[in-house]
PDB file of C-alpha atoms in Angstrom:
ATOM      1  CA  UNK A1270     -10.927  10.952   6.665  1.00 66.00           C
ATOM      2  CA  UNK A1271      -8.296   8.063   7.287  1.00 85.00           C
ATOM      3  CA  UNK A1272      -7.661   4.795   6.030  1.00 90.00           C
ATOM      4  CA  UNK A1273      -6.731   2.367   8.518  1.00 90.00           C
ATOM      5  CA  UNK A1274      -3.451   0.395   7.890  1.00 93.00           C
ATOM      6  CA  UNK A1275      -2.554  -2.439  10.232  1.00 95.00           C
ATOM      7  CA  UNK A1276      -0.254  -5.213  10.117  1.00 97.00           C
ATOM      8  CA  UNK A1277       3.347  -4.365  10.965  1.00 97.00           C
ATOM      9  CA  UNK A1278       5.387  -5.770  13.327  1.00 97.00           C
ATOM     10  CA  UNK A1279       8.897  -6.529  14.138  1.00 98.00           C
ATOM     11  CA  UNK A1280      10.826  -9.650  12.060  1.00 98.00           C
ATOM     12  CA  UNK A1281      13.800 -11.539  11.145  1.00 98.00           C
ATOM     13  CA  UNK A1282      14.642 -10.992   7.634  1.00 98.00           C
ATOM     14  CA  UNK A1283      13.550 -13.514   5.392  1.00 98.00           C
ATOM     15  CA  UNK A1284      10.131 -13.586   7.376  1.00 98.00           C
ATOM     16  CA  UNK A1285       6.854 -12.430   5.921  1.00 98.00           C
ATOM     17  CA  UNK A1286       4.066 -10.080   6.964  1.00 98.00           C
ATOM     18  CA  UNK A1287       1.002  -8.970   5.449  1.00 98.00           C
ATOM     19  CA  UNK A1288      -0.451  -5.272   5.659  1.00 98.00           C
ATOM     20  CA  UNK A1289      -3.990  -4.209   5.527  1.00 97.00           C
ATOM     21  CA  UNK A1290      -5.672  -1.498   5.178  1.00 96.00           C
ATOM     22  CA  UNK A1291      -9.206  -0.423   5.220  1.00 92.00           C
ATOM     23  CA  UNK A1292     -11.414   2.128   3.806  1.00 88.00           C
ATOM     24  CA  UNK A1293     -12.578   4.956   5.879  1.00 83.00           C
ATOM     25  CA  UNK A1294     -16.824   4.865   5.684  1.00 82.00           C
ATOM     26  CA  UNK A1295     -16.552   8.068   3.674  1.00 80.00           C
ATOM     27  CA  UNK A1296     -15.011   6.033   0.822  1.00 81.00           C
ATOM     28  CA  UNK A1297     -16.635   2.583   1.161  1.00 78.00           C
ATOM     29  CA  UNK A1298     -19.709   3.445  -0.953  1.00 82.00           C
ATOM     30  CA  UNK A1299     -17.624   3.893  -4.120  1.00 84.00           C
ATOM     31  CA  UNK A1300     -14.556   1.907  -2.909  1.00 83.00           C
ATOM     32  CA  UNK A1301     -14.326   0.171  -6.206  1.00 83.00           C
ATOM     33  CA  UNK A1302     -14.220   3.675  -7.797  1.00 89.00           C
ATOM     34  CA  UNK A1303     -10.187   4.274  -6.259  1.00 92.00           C
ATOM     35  CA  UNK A1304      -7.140   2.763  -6.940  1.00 95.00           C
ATOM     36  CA  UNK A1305      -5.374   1.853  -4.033  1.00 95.00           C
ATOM     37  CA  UNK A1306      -1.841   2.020  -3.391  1.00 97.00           C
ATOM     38  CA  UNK A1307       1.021   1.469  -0.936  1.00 98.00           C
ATOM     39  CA  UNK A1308       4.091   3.582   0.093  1.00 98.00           C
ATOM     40  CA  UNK A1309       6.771   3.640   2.745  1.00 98.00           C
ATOM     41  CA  UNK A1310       9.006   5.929   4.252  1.00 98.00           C
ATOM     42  CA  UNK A1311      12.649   4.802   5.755  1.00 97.00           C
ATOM     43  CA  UNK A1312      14.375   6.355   8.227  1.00 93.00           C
ATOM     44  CA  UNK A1313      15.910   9.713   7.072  1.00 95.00           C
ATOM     45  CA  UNK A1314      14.768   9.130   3.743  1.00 97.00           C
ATOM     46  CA  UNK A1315      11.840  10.769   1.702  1.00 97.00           C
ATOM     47  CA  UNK A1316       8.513   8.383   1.558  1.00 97.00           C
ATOM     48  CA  UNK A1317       8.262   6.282  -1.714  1.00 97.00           C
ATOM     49  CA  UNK A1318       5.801   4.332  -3.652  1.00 98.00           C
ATOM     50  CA  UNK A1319       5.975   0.726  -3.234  1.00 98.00           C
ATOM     51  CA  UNK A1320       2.778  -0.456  -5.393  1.00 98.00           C
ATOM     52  CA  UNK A1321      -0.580  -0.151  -6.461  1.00 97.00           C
ATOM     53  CA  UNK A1322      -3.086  -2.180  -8.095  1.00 97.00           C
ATOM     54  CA  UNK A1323      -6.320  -0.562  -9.952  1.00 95.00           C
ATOM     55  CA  UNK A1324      -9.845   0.080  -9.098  1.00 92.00           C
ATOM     56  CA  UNK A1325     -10.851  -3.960 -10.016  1.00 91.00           C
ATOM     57  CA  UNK A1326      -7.795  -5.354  -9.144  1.00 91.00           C
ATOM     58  CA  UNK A1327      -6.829  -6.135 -12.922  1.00 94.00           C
ATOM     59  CA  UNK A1328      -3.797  -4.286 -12.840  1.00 95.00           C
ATOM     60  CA  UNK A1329      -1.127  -3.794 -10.330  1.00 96.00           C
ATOM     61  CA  UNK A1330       2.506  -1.870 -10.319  1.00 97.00           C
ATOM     62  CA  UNK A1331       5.549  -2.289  -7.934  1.00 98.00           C
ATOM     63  CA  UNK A1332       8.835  -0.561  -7.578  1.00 97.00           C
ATOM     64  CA  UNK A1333      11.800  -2.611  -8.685  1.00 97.00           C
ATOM     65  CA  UNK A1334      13.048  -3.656  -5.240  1.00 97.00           C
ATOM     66  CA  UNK A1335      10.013  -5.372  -4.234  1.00 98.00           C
ATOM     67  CA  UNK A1336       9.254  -7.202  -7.041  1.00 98.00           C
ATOM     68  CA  UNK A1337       8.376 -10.804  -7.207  1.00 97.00           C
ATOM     69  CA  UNK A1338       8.590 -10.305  -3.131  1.00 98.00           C
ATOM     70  CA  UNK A1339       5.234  -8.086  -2.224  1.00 98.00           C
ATOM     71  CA  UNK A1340       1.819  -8.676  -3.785  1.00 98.00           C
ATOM     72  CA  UNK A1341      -0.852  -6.337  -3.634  1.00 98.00           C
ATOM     73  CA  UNK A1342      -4.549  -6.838  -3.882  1.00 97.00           C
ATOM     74  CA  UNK A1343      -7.677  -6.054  -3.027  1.00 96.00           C
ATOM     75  CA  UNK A1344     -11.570  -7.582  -1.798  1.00 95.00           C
ATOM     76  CA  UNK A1345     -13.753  -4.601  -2.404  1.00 92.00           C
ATOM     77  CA  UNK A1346     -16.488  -6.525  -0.827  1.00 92.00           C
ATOM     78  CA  UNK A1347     -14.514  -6.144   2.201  1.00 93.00           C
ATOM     79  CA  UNK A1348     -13.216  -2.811   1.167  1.00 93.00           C
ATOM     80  CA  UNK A1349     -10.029  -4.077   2.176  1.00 95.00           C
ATOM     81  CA  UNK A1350      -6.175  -3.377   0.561  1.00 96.00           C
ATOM     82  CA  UNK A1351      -3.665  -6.053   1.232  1.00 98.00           C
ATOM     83  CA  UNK A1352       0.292  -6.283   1.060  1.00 98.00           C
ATOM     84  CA  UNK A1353       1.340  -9.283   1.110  1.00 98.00           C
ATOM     85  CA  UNK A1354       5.241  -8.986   1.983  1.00 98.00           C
ATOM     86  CA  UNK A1355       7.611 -12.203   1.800  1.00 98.00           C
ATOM     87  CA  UNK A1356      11.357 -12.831   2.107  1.00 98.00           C
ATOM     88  CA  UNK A1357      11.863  -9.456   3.963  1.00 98.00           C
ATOM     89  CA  UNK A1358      14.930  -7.228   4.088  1.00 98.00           C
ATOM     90  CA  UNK A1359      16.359  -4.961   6.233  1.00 97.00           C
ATOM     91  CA  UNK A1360      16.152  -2.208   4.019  1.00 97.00           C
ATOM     92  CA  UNK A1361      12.161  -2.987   3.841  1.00 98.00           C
ATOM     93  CA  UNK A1362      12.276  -1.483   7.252  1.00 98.00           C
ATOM     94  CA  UNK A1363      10.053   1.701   7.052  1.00 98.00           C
ATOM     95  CA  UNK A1364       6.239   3.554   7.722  1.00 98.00           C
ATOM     96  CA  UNK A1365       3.966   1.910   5.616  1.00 98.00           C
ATOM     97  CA  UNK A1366       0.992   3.836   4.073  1.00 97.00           C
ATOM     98  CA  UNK A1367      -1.750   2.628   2.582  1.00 96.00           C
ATOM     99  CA  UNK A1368      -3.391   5.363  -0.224  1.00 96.00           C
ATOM    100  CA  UNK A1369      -6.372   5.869  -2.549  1.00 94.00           C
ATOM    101  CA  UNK A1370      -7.519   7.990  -5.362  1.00 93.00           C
ATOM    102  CA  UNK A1371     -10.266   8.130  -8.092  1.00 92.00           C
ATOM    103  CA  UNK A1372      -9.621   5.791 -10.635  1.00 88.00           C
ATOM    104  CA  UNK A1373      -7.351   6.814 -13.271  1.00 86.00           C
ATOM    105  CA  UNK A1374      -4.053   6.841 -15.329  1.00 89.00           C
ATOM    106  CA  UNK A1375      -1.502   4.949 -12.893  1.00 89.00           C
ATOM    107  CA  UNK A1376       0.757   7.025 -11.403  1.00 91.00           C
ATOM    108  CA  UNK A1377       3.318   6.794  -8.085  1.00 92.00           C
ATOM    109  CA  UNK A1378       2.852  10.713  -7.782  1.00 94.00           C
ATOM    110  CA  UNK A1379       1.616  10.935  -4.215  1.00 95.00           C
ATOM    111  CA  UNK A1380      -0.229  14.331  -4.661  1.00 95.00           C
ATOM    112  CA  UNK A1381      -2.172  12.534  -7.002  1.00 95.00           C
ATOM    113  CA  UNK A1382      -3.740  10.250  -3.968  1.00 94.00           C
ATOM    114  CA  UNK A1383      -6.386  11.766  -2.032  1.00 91.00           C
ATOM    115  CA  UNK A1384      -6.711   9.636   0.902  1.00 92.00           C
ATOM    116  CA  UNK A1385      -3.853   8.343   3.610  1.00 93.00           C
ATOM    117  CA  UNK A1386      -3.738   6.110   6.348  1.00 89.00           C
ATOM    118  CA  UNK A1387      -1.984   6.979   9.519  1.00 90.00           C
ATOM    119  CA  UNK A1388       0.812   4.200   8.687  1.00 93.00           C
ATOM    120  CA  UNK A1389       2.380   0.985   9.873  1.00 96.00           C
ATOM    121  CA  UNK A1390       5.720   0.414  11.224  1.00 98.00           C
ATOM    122  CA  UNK A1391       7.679  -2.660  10.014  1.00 98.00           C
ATOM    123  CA  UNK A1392      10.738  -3.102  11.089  1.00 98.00           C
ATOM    124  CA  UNK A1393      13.209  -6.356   9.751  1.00 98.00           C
ATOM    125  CA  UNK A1394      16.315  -7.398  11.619  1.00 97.00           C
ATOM    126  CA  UNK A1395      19.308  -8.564   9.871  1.00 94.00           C
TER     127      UNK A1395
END
């Protein structure tokens, strides 16, 4: 059972993309039961969290480099996670992966998610 993140491409930095990522159909009957979240793994480097937002969409958490640069939201009528990524860096430049667990205490723990998607490449050139 896989999400399905799409989305990334190749850019300039100070571009913008946006990332998507659906629900698998095992999920999408309780899809507003999971918080959803977003990571990324770099070259040679271990795969972080990057943000989250809750089960409604009320709340939502970013690491400190990304701030006031990604948003992340959701249309559970769509079943649908978005990151919306502007003013690019080259040190964005990693997998994305899109992530979802049971509703609960917020955490960037990734054993704590229980569904992945296969990931996204984006890559930003200086």
């Amino acid at each position: 059972v896989q999400l399905q993140a799409s989305g990334g491409g190749l850019v300039q930095a100070g571009a913008s993309l946006r990332l998507a990522c659906a629900a698998p159909r095992a999920i999408t009957s309780t899809y507003n039961q999971f918080d959803m979240a977003w990571f990324r793994q770099a070259p040679g480097k271990e795969r972080e969290f990057v943000a989250a937002i809750s089960w409604g969409g009320r709340d939502d958490y970013y690491i400190d480099s990304v701030k006031g640069r990604f948003t992340i939201s959701r249309d559970n009528a769509k079943k649908v996670v978005y990151l919306q990524m502007n003013s690019l860096k080259p040190e964005d430049t990693a997998v994305y992966y899109c992530a979802a667990r049971r509703a609960s205490a917020f955490t960037t723990r990734q054993s704590s998610y229980d569904f992945w998607g296969q990931g996204t490449q984006v890559t930003v050139s200086s």
